[in-house]
Each structure stands twice: as C-alpha cells, then as structure tokens.
Coordinates of C-alpha atoms (C1' of nucleotides) in Angstrom, one line a residue:
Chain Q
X12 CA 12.1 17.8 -14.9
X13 CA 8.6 17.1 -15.9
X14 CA 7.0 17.2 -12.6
X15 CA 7.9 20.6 -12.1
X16 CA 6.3 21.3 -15.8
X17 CA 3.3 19.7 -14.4
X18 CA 3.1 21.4 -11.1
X19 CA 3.7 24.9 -13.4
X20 CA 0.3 23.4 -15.7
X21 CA -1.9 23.2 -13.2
X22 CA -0.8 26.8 -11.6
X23 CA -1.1 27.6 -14.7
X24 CA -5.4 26.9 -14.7
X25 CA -5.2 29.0 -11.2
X26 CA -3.2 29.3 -8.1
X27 CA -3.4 26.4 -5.5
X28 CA -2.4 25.1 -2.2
X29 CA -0.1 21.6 -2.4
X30 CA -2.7 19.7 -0.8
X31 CA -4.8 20.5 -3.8
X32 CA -2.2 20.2 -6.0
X33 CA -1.2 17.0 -4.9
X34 CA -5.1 15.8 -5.2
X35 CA -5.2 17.8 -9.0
X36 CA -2.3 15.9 -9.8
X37 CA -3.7 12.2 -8.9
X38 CA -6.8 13.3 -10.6
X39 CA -6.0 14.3 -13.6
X40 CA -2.0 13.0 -14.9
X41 CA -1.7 10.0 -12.5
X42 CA -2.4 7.8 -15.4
X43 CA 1.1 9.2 -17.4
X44 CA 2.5 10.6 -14.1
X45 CA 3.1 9.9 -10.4
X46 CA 4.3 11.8 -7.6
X47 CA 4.0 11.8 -4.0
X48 CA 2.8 14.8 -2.1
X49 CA 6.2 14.7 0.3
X50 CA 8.1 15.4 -3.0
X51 CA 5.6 17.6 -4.8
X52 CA 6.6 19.5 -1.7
X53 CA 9.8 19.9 -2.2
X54 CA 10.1 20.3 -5.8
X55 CA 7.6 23.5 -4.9
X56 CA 10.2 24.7 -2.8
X57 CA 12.5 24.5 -5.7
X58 CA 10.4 26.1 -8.4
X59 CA 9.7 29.3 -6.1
X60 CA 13.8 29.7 -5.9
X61 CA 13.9 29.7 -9.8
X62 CA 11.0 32.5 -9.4
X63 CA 8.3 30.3 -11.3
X64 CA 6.2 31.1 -8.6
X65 CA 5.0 32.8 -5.2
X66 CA 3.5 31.6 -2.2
X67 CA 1.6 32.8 0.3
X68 CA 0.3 31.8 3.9
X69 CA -3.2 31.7 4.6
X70 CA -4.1 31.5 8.4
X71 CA -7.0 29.3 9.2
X72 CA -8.5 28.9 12.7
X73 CA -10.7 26.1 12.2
X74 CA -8.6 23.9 10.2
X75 CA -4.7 23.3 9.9
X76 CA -2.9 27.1 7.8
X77 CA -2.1 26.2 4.0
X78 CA 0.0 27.9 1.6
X79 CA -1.1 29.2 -1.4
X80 CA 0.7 28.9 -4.9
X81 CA 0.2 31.0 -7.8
X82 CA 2.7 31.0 -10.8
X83 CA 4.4 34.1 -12.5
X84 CA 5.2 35.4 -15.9
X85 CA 8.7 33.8 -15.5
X86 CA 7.1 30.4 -14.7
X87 CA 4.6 30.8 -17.6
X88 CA 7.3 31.3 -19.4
X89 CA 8.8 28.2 -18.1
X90 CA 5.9 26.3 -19.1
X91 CA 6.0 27.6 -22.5
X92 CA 9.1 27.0 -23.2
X93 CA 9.4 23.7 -22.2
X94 CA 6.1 23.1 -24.5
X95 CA 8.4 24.7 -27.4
X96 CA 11.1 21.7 -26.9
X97 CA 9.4 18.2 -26.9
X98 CA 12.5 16.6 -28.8
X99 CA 14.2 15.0 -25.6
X100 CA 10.9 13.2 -24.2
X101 CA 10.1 11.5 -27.3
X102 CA 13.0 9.3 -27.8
X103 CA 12.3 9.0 -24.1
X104 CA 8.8 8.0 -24.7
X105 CA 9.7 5.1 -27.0
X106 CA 11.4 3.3 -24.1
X107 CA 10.2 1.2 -21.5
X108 CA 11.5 -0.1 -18.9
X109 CA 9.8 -2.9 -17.0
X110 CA 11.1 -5.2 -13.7
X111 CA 7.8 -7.6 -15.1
X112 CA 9.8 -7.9 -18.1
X113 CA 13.0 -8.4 -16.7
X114 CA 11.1 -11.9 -14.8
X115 CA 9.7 -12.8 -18.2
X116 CA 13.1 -12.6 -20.0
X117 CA 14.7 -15.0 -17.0
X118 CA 11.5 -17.4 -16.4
X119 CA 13.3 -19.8 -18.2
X120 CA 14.9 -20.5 -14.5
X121 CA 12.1 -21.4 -12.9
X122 CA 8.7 -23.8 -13.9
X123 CA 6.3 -23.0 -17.5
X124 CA 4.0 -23.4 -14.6
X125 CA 5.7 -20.4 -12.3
X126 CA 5.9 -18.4 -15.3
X127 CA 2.4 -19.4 -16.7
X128 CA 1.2 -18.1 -13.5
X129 CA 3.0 -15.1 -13.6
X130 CA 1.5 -14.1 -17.2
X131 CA -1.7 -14.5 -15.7
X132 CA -1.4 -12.5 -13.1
X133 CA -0.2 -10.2 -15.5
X134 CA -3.5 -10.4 -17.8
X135 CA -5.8 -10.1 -14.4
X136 CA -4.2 -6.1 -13.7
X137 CA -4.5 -5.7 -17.9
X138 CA -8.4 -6.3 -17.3
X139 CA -8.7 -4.4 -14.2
X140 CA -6.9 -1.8 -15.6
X141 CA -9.2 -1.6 -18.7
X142 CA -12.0 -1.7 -16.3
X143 CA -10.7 1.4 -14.5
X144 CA -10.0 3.5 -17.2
X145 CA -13.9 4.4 -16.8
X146 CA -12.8 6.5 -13.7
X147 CA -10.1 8.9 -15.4
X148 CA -13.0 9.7 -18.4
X149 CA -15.4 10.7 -15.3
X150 CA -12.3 12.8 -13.5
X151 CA -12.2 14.4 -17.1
X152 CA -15.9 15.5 -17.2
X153 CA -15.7 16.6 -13.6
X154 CA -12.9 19.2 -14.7
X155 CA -14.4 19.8 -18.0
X156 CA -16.9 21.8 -15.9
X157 CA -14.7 23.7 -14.4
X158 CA -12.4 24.4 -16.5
X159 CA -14.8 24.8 -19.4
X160 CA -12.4 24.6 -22.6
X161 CA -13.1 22.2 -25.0
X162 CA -9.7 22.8 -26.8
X163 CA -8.1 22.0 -23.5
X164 CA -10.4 18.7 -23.0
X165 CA -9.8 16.9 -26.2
X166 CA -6.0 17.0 -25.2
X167 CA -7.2 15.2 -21.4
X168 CA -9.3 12.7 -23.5
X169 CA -6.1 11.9 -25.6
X170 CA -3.8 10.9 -22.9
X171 CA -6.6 8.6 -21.9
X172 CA -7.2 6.8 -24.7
X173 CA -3.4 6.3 -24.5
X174 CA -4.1 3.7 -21.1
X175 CA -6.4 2.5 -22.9
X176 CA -4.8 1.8 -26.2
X177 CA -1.5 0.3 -23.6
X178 CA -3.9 -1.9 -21.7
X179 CA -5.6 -3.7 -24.5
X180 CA -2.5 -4.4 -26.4
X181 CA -0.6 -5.8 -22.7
X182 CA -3.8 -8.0 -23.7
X183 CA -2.8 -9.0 -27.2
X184 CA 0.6 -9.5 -26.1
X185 CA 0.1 -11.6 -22.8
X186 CA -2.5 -14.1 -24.8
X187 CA 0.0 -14.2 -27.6
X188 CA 3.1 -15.1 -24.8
X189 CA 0.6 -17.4 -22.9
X190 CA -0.1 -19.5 -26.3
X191 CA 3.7 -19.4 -27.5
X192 CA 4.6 -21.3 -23.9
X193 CA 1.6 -23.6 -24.5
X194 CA 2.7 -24.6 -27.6
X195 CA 6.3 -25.1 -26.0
X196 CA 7.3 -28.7 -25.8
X197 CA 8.9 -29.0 -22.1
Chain B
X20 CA 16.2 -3.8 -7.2
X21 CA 15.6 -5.3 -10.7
X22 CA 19.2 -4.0 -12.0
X23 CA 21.2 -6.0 -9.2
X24 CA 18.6 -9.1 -10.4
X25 CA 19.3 -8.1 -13.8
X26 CA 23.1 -8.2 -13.0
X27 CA 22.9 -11.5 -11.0
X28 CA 20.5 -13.3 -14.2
X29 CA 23.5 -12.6 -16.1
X30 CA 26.0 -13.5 -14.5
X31 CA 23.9 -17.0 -13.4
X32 CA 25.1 -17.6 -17.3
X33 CA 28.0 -17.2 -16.1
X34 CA 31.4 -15.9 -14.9
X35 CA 31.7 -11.7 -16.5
X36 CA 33.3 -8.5 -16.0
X37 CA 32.0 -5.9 -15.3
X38 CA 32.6 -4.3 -18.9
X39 CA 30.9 -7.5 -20.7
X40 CA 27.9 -7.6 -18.2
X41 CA 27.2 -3.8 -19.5
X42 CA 27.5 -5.1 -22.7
X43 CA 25.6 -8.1 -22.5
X44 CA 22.9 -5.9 -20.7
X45 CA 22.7 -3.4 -23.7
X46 CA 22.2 -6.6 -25.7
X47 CA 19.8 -8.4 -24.1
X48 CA 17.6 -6.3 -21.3
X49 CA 17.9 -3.0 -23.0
X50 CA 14.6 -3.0 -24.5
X51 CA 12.6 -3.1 -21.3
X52 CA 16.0 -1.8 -18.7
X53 CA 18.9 0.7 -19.5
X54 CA 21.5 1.2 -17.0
X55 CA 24.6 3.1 -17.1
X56 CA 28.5 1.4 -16.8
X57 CA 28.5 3.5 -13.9
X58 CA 25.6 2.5 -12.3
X59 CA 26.4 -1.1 -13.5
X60 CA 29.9 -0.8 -11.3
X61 CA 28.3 0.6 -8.3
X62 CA 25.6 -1.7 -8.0
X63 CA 28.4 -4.4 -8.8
X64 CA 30.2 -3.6 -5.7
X65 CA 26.5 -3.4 -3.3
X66 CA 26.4 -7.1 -4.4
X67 CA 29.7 -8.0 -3.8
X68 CA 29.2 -6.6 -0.2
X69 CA 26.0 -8.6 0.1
X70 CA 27.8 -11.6 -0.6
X71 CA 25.8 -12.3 -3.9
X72 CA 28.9 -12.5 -6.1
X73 CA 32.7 -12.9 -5.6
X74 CA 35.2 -10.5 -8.0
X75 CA 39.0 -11.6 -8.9
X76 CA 41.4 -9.0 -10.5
X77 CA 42.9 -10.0 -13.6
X78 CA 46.4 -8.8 -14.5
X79 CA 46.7 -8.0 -18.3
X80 CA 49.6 -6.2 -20.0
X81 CA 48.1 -5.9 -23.4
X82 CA 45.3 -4.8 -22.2
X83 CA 43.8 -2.6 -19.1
X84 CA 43.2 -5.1 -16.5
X85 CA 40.3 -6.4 -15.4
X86 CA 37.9 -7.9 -12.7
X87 CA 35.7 -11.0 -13.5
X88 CA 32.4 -11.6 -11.7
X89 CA 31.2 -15.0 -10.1
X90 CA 27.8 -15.7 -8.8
X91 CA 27.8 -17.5 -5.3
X92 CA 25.3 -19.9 -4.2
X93 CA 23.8 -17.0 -1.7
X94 CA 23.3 -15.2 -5.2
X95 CA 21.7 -17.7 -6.9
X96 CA 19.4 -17.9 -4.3
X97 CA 18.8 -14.1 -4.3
X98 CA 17.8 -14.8 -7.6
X99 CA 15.1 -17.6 -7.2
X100 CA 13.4 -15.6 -4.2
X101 CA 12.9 -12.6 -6.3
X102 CA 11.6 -14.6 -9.6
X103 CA 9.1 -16.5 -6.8
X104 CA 7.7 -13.2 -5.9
X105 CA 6.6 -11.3 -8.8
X106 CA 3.6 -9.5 -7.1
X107 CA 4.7 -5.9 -6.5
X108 CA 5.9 -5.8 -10.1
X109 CA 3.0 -7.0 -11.9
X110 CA 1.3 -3.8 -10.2
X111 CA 4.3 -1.4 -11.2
X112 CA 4.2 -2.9 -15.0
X113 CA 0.5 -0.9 -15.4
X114 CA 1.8 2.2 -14.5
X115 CA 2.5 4.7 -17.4
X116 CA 5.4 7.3 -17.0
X117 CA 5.4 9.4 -20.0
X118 CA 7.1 13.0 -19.9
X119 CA 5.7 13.0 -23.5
X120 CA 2.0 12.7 -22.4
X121 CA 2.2 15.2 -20.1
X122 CA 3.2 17.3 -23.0
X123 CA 0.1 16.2 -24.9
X124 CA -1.7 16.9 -21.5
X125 CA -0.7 20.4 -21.9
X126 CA -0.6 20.4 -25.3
X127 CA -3.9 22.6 -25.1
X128 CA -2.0 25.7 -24.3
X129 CA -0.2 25.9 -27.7
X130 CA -1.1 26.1 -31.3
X131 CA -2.9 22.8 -32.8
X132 CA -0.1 22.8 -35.6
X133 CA 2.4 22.5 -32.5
X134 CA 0.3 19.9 -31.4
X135 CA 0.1 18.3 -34.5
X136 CA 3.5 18.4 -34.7
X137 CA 4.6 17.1 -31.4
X138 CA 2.3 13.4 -32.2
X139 CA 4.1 13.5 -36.0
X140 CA 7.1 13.1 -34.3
X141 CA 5.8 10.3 -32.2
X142 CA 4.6 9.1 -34.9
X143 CA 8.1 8.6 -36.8
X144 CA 9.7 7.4 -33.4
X145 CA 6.9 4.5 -33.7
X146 CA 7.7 3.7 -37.3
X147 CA 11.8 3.7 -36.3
X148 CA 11.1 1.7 -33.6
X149 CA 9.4 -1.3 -35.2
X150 CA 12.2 -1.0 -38.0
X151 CA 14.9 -1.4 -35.3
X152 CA 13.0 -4.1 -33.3
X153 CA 15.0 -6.6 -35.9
X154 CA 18.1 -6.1 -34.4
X155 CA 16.4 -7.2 -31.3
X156 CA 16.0 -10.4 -33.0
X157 CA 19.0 -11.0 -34.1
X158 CA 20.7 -10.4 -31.0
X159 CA 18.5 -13.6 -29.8
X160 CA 19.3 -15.8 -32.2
X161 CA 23.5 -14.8 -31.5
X162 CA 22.6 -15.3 -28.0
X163 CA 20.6 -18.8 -29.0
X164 CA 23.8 -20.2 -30.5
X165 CA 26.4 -19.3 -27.5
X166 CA 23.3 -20.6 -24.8
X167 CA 21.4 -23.6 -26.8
X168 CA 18.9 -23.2 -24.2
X169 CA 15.2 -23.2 -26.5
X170 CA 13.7 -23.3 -23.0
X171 CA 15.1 -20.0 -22.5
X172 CA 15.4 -18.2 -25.7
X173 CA 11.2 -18.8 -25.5
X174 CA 11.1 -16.2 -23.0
X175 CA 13.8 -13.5 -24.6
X176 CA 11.5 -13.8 -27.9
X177 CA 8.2 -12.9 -25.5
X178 CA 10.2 -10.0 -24.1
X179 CA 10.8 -8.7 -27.4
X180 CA 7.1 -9.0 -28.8
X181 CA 6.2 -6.7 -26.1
X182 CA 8.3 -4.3 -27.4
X183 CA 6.4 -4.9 -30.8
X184 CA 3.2 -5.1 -29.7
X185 CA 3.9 -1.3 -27.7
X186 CA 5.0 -0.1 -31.2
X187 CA 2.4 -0.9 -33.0
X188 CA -0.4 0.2 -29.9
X189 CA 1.6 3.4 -30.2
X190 CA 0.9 4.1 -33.7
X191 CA -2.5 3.1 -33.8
X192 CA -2.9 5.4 -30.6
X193 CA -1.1 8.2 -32.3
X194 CA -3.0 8.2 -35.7
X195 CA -6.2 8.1 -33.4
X196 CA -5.0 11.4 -32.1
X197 CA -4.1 12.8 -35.0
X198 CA -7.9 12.2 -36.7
X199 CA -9.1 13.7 -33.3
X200 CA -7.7 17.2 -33.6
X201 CA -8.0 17.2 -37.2
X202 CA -12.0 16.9 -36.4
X203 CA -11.7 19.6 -34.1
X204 CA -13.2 22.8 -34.9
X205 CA -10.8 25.7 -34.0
Chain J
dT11 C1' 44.7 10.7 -37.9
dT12 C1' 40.7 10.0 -35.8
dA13 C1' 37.5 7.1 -33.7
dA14 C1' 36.4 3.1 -31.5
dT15 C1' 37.4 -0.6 -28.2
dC16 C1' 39.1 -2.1 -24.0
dA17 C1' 38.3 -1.4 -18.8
dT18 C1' 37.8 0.7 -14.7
dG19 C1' 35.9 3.8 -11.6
dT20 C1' 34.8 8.6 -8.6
dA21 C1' 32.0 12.7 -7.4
dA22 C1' 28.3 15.4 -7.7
dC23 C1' 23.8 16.0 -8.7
dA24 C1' 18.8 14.9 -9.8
dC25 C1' 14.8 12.5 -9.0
dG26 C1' 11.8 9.3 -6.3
dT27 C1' 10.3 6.6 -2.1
dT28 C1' 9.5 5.6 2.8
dA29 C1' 8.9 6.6 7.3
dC30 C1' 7.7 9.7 10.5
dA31 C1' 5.5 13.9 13.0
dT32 C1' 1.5 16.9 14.2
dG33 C1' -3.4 17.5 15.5
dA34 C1' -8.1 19.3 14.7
dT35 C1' -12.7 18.3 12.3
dT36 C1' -16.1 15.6 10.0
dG37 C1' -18.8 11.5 8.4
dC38 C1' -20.2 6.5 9.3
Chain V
dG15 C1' -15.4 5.3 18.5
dC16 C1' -12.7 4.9 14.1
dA17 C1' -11.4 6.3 9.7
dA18 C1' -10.9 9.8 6.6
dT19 C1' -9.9 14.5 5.4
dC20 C1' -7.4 18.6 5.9
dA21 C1' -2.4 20.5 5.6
dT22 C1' 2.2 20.7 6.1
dG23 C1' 6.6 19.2 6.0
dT24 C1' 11.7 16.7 7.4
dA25 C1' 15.3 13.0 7.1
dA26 C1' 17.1 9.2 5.3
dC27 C1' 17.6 6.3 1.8
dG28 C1' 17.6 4.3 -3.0
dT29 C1' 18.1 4.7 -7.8
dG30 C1' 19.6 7.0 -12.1
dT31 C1' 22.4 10.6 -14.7
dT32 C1' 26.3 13.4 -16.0
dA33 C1' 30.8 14.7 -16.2
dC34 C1' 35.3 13.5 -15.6
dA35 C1' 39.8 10.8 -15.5
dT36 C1' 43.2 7.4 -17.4
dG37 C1' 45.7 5.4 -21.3
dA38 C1' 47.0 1.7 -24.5
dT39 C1' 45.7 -0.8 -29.0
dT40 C1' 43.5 -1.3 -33.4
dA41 C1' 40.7 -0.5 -37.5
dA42 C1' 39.0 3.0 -41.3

DNA sequence: TTAATCATGTAACACGTTACATGATTGC
DNA sequence: GCAATCATGTAACGTGTTACATGATTAA
C-alpha cells in the first residue's frame, strides 16, 4: 500500500493535480519508489473512495482541464497512522529481490567470459549511478526552498545517502565477484 | 519472467516436482527471489503450455501423489536466450524499492524519537541478517556435495556475498542516519 | 496430541506495466 | 517543422499475495 502512503505525503505538503503529482513523485521518491502516472491515476481514484481525499475540476481554456487533489483529516489520518506502524516494511526492507542475481547464481551455464561480461556491465550502471546521485541532492535543494523545513530536509537527504551507500557497495561486491572468477581455475 | 527462468535453472538440474522445486527455490534463490507454492504451480503449468517442460503424474498410496517436472530441449533453450541477454536487468538491479524509505522520507512528520526508532529497528534487522547469512552458506556447501559442480557453486557463493555486502552497506547507512538526527537541533 | 511434512491446487484480490487515445501550446 | 509539455485517463495483461481445501503419515 505504500504508494497510496506516498500519494497521501505529498497531499499532505499541499493539494495537487496528478500530473504534478506524478512529476513530485519522480522528483523526489523515485530513487526508493516508482510508479507510473497511468496507475498513480487509478490508485487516486481509489484513495478518494476511502475518503482520504477530494478532488475537484478546474476548467482551463487555454490548456487541457486538470483535477485538483487535496487530502482530508481522514487521509491525514491515514498517513499518520501508517507512520505509527513501520513493523511490516522492515522485514520487508531486508529482502531483495533481483532477476541480475538470479543470472549470476546460474552463469555457471554459460562462458566466465559471458558472465565476466555481465559483471561488468553491472559495475558500468553502479558508476553511473553514483554519478547521478548528484541530481536527486539538487531535486532536494530545489524543494528545500519551497518547502522551507529543515526538519523535513534532513529526512530527504537520508534516503539519498541510502543510493548512495547501495551503489558504492554494488561496487565492493562486483570487484570482489570479478576477482573471485579471476582467480577461478576453468 | 525471472521466476519461470528461475523454475526452468532448476529444473535444468534436473527432473522435480513441483513441491521440491519450491523447496529447492527457498533454498537456493530465496535470498535475491521469493515466490509462493502457489505462484510456483501456476507459473508451472504457463510453462508446460509453452512447451518448456513436460509433467508426468505419479501414483503413490503412501503418500499424496505427485507430478514430476522435466525440462525439454525447447526449455533449455528458453533458458540460454534469456542468460545471453542480460541488458534490461542490469538496469532494473539499480532500482531501489523500499516501502521502509519512504517511511524515513516521511519520517519528518513524526516525533525524532519515532524516527529514531523506526532506523533502531533497521538497525537490528541488519545485525539478524548478517547472523543468518550463515545458513546461506551452508545450504551451498549441501548443494556443493549433491551437484560437485565448483564451476557452479562459484556463482551461488557470489550471490550470497551480495547479500552480505547489502547487510553490512545497510548498517553503515543506518548508523550514518542515526548520527545525523542526533546532530540535529530540535 | 499437536505440529510438521508431504503434495497439490483454485479463486479472488492487489499491485504494476504496456499500449493506446486525445489535442492544444510552447520552445528549438 | 518537430519534440516536449500539459493533462487526463481506459483496457488488457502480467505478476504476486492471501485464503482456502484436502487428508494421510510421522516425529516431539
């Protein structure tokens, strides 16, 4: 249900159309959450049955009408409850769940050189993704003046250093694996 | 798909049903895949109807009867195409999804002892989960003595670093956090 | 005597992706 | 002139979870 949870977060800052949800969204959880806008959508649709929020038309001439969400007491309340139960999601947190690693466990099939490769390729998106973790701390600062909340910011900076912290040790573990099939007598 | 190329590694081992390739599964691939029996049968029965495996019932009186799995030669070449063409996974094994970091993300709109709470838990799941990486290990070397295969049992012992590695990122990341809103003012 | 193991599944639901549709305005 | 932005959705499909059903044997 965590989409929903995030959809009710951001209401919860101020109300918003989905196309500016949806673009909130990529800016500012895409690197712990992804969703796209057809089933943001939707799952809109849903929250405004349970009464977590309201919407409202807006008529535009110039450009296409939009619909604007703002969240209510019983959706705050949503939000705070779910914030008051994290036990479920951290057991959840501790798994992973990873095709890449399901070719790793059965390279043994193919070549060391097939499999050589596909570590490689592997390391390559570790340090682009290190390289691109530069964007989410600018996405921060850009809401950081908005939003204006320095208790709220720390949090934002914390999930970040999380990719960060994942990508450098996909590092450590890829050269580690890439040395271990070296070594490999074959 | 990785599940059905999960299902068909196995059984490329060798002959199964459907009750020992859920077990073999939760012994082998559950640290980076988890799949339900259910599932497990379903997606059993897609690849039967793709003519990736053959089934034959087995009449026991003891025991509830049973159907054992073959690969075909169609299967085994299912397999090789997918472990030739890794790229859309490689992609995929970057991406972060992490109901327990958008709770950090929010994490803003509680108390900092609730925060402090919620990465204290993560924190113990870290320290479990490096403790019960062992088992990991010794499921390999059970594995190692029924397959003899060193070629192979390489790759199973890279899988489960990974999971080490991710362990250990995690606590680092976590005490990190924990120094960070300790040096907040609030 | 209670739980676990053996062994299979079905049905309903929840969540996520892909493809498609519409059509005006604005910047390069 | 072409791509991107704005703005909404529907339909179909794929994947994963939950709850349920059956019923014998064996180990603590």
């Amino acid at each position: 249900m965590s989409l929903k949870h995030g959809l009710l977060g951001l209401l919860n800052y101020g109300s918003m159309t989905g196309y500016e949800l949806n673009k909130a969204f990529k800016d500012s959880l895409f690197s712990f959450w992804q969703a796209k806008a057809s089933q943001i959508y939707r799952e809109l649709d849903a929250m405004e049955g349970y009464g977590w929020l309201t919407s409202r038309r807006i008529i535009q001439s110039e450009k296409p009408n939009k619909r604007l969400y703002t969240i209510t007491n019983r959706g705050k309340e949503a939000l705070m409850d779910w914030l008051s139960a994290p036990e479920a999601d951290i057991a959840d947190a501790m798994r992973v769940k990873s095709a890449f690693l399901m070719r790793v466990f059965f390279a043994g099939e193919t070549s060391k050189a097939q499999a050589l490769d596909l570590l490689h390729a592997y390391r390559e998106a570790c340090l682009a993704n290190c390289r691109e973790m530069q964007a989410g701390h600018d996405a921060i600062a850009t809401y950081e003046t908005v939003v204006k909340d320095e208790k709220k910011s720390a949090y934002w900076k914390i999930t970040l250093l999380y990719g960060e912290a994942f990508s450098q040790a996909g590092l450590q573990w890829v050269d580690q694996a890439i040395a271990i099939l070296k070594e490999m007598e074959s």
